[in-house]
Amino acid sequence: MVNRINHVAILVKDLESALSFWRDALGLPVERTEENPGENVNIAFLPVGESEIELLEPIELDSTLGKHLAKRGAGIHHVCVEVDDIDATIERLKAHGVTLINDEPKVREEGTRYAFIHPRSALGVLVELYELPSA
Ligand code: ZN
């Protein structure tokens, strides 16, 4: 079952100028920021109700995200939906002929399991699946 939109990720050239819109002009709170050199990205997390806006700023321009920014410019990068059971969701998607970027879920530090659906199977949208660690 798909529960909610966990986050919408937006690719930005630089966090500070993005925050002048999202935080200062629109008025969203910044819950935290994270520097993630391993994934070549700095992230600002801005809660909106039960969901979040995540602003992604590539660190290295020759990274996957950096190249995406150079090629397509800033804008919505992906939408993340939260599911109860990521394995069952992946099985279901495959049964519908959907291509995933990673067939096996990856695991974040805090235990969240995630996978990406290829945009060519989702009408041009990069979709991320999240299964949160059970509380
Ligand atoms: Zn994401």
PDB file of C-alpha atoms and ligand atoms in Angstrom:
ATOM      1  CA  MET A   1       0.000   0.000   0.000  1.00  0.00           C
ATOM      2  CA  VAL A   2       1.178   3.512  -0.802  1.00  0.00           C
ATOM      3  CA  ASN A   3       0.739   5.714   2.263  1.00  0.00           C
ATOM      4  CA  ARG A   4       1.758   9.246   1.413  1.00  0.00           C
ATOM      5  CA  ILE A   5       4.213  11.404  -0.435  1.00  0.00           C
ATOM      6  CA  ASN A   6       7.324  11.317   1.756  1.00  0.00           C
ATOM      7  CA  HIS A   7       9.160  14.054  -0.092  1.00  0.00           C
ATOM      8  CA  VAL A   8       9.503  15.967  -3.316  1.00  0.00           C
ATOM      9  CA  ALA A   9      13.161  16.505  -4.198  1.00  0.00           C
ATOM     10  CA  ILE A  10      14.177  19.660  -6.018  1.00  0.00           C
ATOM     11  CA  LEU A  11      17.550  20.105  -7.658  1.00  0.00           C
ATOM     12  CA  VAL A  12      19.086  23.530  -7.035  1.00  0.00           C
ATOM     13  CA  LYS A  13      22.289  25.292  -8.057  1.00  0.00           C
ATOM     14  CA  ASP A  14      22.934  26.520  -4.567  1.00  0.00           C
ATOM     15  CA  LEU A  15      21.090  26.035  -1.304  1.00  0.00           C
ATOM     16  CA  GLU A  16      21.319  29.592  -0.020  1.00  0.00           C
ATOM     17  CA  SER A  17      19.619  31.158  -3.021  1.00  0.00           C
ATOM     18  CA  ALA A  18      17.018  28.345  -3.049  1.00  0.00           C
ATOM     19  CA  LEU A  19      16.313  29.046   0.635  1.00  0.00           C
ATOM     20  CA  SER A  20      15.711  32.699  -0.115  1.00  0.00           C
ATOM     21  CA  PHE A  21      12.618  31.480  -1.966  1.00  0.00           C
ATOM     22  CA  TRP A  22      11.473  28.393  -0.019  1.00  0.00           C
ATOM     23  CA  ARG A  23      12.307  29.622   3.506  1.00  0.00           C
ATOM     24  CA  ASP A  24      12.332  33.411   3.335  1.00  0.00           C
ATOM     25  CA  ALA A  25       9.674  34.203   0.731  1.00  0.00           C
ATOM     26  CA  LEU A  26       7.324  31.206   1.034  1.00  0.00           C
ATOM     27  CA  GLY A  27       7.941  30.767   4.749  1.00  0.00           C
ATOM     28  CA  LEU A  28       8.704  27.046   5.111  1.00  0.00           C
ATOM     29  CA  PRO A  29      10.792  26.052   8.147  1.00  0.00           C
ATOM     30  CA  VAL A  30      14.153  24.374   7.587  1.00  0.00           C
ATOM     31  CA  GLU A  31      14.184  21.308   9.829  1.00  0.00           C
ATOM     32  CA  ARG A  32      17.812  20.436   9.146  1.00  0.00           C
ATOM     33  CA  THR A  33      20.510  20.410   6.536  1.00  0.00           C
ATOM     34  CA  GLU A  34      22.787  17.504   5.712  1.00  0.00           C
ATOM     35  CA  GLU A  35      26.143  17.431   3.977  1.00  0.00           C
ATOM     36  CA  ASN A  36      26.582  14.168   2.151  1.00  0.00           C
ATOM     37  CA  PRO A  37      29.929  14.156   0.313  1.00  0.00           C
ATOM     38  CA  GLY A  38      29.554  10.387  -0.290  1.00  0.00           C
ATOM     39  CA  GLU A  39      26.557  11.054  -2.518  1.00  0.00           C
ATOM     40  CA  ASN A  40      27.955  14.393  -3.659  1.00  0.00           C
ATOM     41  CA  VAL A  41      25.013  16.373  -2.360  1.00  0.00           C
ATOM     42  CA  ASN A  42      24.021  18.885   0.295  1.00  0.00           C
ATOM     43  CA  ILE A  43      20.379  18.634   1.325  1.00  0.00           C
ATOM     44  CA  ALA A  44      17.979  20.972   3.130  1.00  0.00           C
ATOM     45  CA  PHE A  45      14.836  19.358   4.583  1.00  0.00           C
ATOM     46  CA  LEU A  46      11.727  21.559   4.746  1.00  0.00           C
ATOM     47  CA  PRO A  47       8.658  19.908   6.298  1.00  0.00           C
ATOM     48  CA  VAL A  48       5.257  20.589   4.735  1.00  0.00           C
ATOM     49  CA  GLY A  49       2.533  18.863   6.758  1.00  0.00           C
ATOM     50  CA  GLU A  50       3.232  15.123   6.691  1.00  0.00           C
ATOM     51  CA  SER A  51       5.673  15.491   3.797  1.00  0.00           C
ATOM     52  CA  GLU A  52       8.873  17.334   3.009  1.00  0.00           C
ATOM     53  CA  ILE A  53      10.493  19.391   0.332  1.00  0.00           C
ATOM     54  CA  GLU A  54      14.123  18.314  -0.067  1.00  0.00           C
ATOM     55  CA  LEU A  55      16.445  20.778  -1.759  1.00  0.00           C
ATOM     56  CA  LEU A  56      19.401  18.986  -3.374  1.00  0.00           C
ATOM     57  CA  GLU A  57      22.557  20.928  -4.143  1.00  0.00           C
ATOM     58  CA  PRO A  58      25.199  18.922  -6.033  1.00  0.00           C
ATOM     59  CA  ILE A  59      28.700  19.315  -4.568  1.00  0.00           C
ATOM     60  CA  GLU A  60      30.732  18.064  -7.522  1.00  0.00           C
ATOM     61  CA  LEU A  61      29.641  19.147 -10.967  1.00  0.00           C
ATOM     62  CA  ASP A  62      30.824  15.892 -12.551  1.00  0.00           C
ATOM     63  CA  SER A  63      28.575  13.782 -10.281  1.00  0.00           C
ATOM     64  CA  THR A  64      25.312  12.253 -11.536  1.00  0.00           C
ATOM     65  CA  LEU A  65      23.300  15.054  -9.933  1.00  0.00           C
ATOM     66  CA  GLY A  66      25.745  17.716 -11.131  1.00  0.00           C
ATOM     67  CA  LYS A  67      25.480  16.487 -14.698  1.00  0.00           C
ATOM     68  CA  HIS A  68      21.696  16.376 -14.419  1.00  0.00           C
ATOM     69  CA  LEU A  69      21.740  20.005 -13.261  1.00  0.00           C
ATOM     70  CA  ALA A  70      24.016  21.054 -16.130  1.00  0.00           C
ATOM     71  CA  LYS A  71      21.895  19.250 -18.705  1.00  0.00           C
ATOM     72  CA  ARG A  72      18.352  19.936 -17.507  1.00  0.00           C
ATOM     73  CA  GLY A  73      18.731  22.863 -15.147  1.00  0.00           C
ATOM     74  CA  ALA A  74      17.189  23.287 -11.711  1.00  0.00           C
ATOM     75  CA  GLY A  75      13.709  21.949 -10.976  1.00  0.00           C
ATOM     76  CA  ILE A  76      11.828  18.943  -9.644  1.00  0.00           C
ATOM     77  CA  HIS A  77      14.161  15.941  -9.539  1.00  0.00           C
ATOM     78  CA  HIS A  78      12.014  13.159  -8.073  1.00  0.00           C
ATOM     79  CA  VAL A  79       8.891  12.343  -6.088  1.00  0.00           C
ATOM     80  CA  CYS A  80       9.153   9.856  -3.217  1.00  0.00           C
ATOM     81  CA  VAL A  81       6.184   7.739  -2.153  1.00  0.00           C
ATOM     82  CA  GLU A  82       6.161   5.780   1.063  1.00  0.00           C
ATOM     83  CA  VAL A  83       4.991   2.169   0.985  1.00  0.00           C
ATOM     84  CA  ASP A  84       4.321  -0.490   3.661  1.00  0.00           C
ATOM     85  CA  ASP A  85       6.231  -3.226   1.911  1.00  0.00           C
ATOM     86  CA  ILE A  86       8.830  -2.268  -0.669  1.00  0.00           C
ATOM     87  CA  ASP A  87       9.496  -5.873  -1.736  1.00  0.00           C
ATOM     88  CA  ALA A  88       5.815  -6.464  -2.497  1.00  0.00           C
ATOM     89  CA  THR A  89       5.640  -3.103  -4.299  1.00  0.00           C
ATOM     90  CA  ILE A  90       8.641  -3.986  -6.470  1.00  0.00           C
ATOM     91  CA  GLU A  91       7.093  -7.371  -7.313  1.00  0.00           C
ATOM     92  CA  ARG A  92       3.846  -5.650  -8.256  1.00  0.00           C
ATOM     93  CA  LEU A  93       5.642  -3.109 -10.435  1.00  0.00           C
ATOM     94  CA  LYS A  94       7.636  -5.808 -12.223  1.00  0.00           C
ATOM     95  CA  ALA A  95       4.429  -7.740 -12.870  1.00  0.00           C
ATOM     96  CA  HIS A  96       3.212  -4.564 -14.618  1.00  0.00           C
ATOM     97  CA  GLY A  97       6.346  -4.412 -16.767  1.00  0.00           C
ATOM     98  CA  VAL A  98       7.804  -1.434 -14.911  1.00  0.00           C
ATOM     99  CA  THR A  99      11.586  -0.946 -15.037  1.00  0.00           C
ATOM    100  CA  LEU A 100      13.385  -0.082 -11.826  1.00  0.00           C
ATOM    101  CA  ILE A 101      16.780   1.586 -11.561  1.00  0.00           C
ATOM    102  CA  ASN A 102      17.611  -0.722  -8.672  1.00  0.00           C
ATOM    103  CA  ASP A 103      15.668  -3.982  -8.396  1.00  0.00           C
ATOM    104  CA  GLU A 104      17.020  -4.641  -4.923  1.00  0.00           C
ATOM    105  CA  PRO A 105      16.167  -1.984  -2.318  1.00  0.00           C
ATOM    106  CA  LYS A 106      19.130  -0.056  -0.932  1.00  0.00           C
ATOM    107  CA  VAL A 107      19.275   0.827   2.774  1.00  0.00           C
ATOM    108  CA  ARG A 108      19.945   4.251   4.267  1.00  0.00           C
ATOM    109  CA  GLU A 109      21.873   4.668   7.511  1.00  0.00           C
ATOM    110  CA  GLU A 110      18.739   5.013   9.661  1.00  0.00           C
ATOM    111  CA  GLY A 111      17.245   1.868   8.115  1.00  0.00           C
ATOM    112  CA  THR A 112      14.954   3.275   5.438  1.00  0.00           C
ATOM    113  CA  ARG A 113      14.853   0.943   2.422  1.00  0.00           C
ATOM    114  CA  TYR A 114      14.545   2.656  -0.957  1.00  0.00           C
ATOM    115  CA  ALA A 115      14.506   2.056  -4.689  1.00  0.00           C
ATOM    116  CA  PHE A 116      14.028   4.179  -7.804  1.00  0.00           C
ATOM    117  CA  ILE A 117      11.633   3.543 -10.674  1.00  0.00           C
ATOM    118  CA  HIS A 118      13.013   4.422 -14.093  1.00  0.00           C
ATOM    119  CA  PRO A 119      11.413   7.588 -15.523  1.00  0.00           C
ATOM    120  CA  ARG A 120      10.736   5.840 -18.824  1.00  0.00           C
ATOM    121  CA  SER A 121       8.284   3.573 -16.959  1.00  0.00           C
ATOM    122  CA  ALA A 122       6.670   6.496 -15.110  1.00  0.00           C
ATOM    123  CA  LEU A 123       5.869   8.975 -17.883  1.00  0.00           C
ATOM    124  CA  GLY A 124       9.028  10.987 -17.421  1.00  0.00           C
ATOM    125  CA  VAL A 125       8.943  11.187 -13.631  1.00  0.00           C
ATOM    126  CA  LEU A 126      11.721   9.767 -11.475  1.00  0.00           C
ATOM    127  CA  VAL A 127       9.826   8.035  -8.635  1.00  0.00           C
ATOM    128  CA  GLU A 128      11.487   6.903  -5.413  1.00  0.00           C
ATOM    129  CA  LEU A 129       9.981   4.274  -3.109  1.00  0.00           C
ATOM    130  CA  TYR A 130      10.566   4.420   0.653  1.00  0.00           C
ATOM    131  CA  GLU A 131       9.874   1.785   3.265  1.00  0.00           C
ATOM    132  CA  LEU A 132      10.537   3.325   6.667  1.00  0.00           C
ATOM    133  CA  PRO A 133      12.085   1.201   9.415  1.00  0.00           C
ATOM    134  CA  SER A 134       9.328  -0.194  11.637  1.00  0.00           C
ATOM    135  CA  ALA A 135       9.098   1.806  14.851  1.00  0.00           C
TER     136      ALA A 135
HETATM  137 ZN    ZN B   1      14.528  11.195  -2.368  1.00  0.00          ZN
END
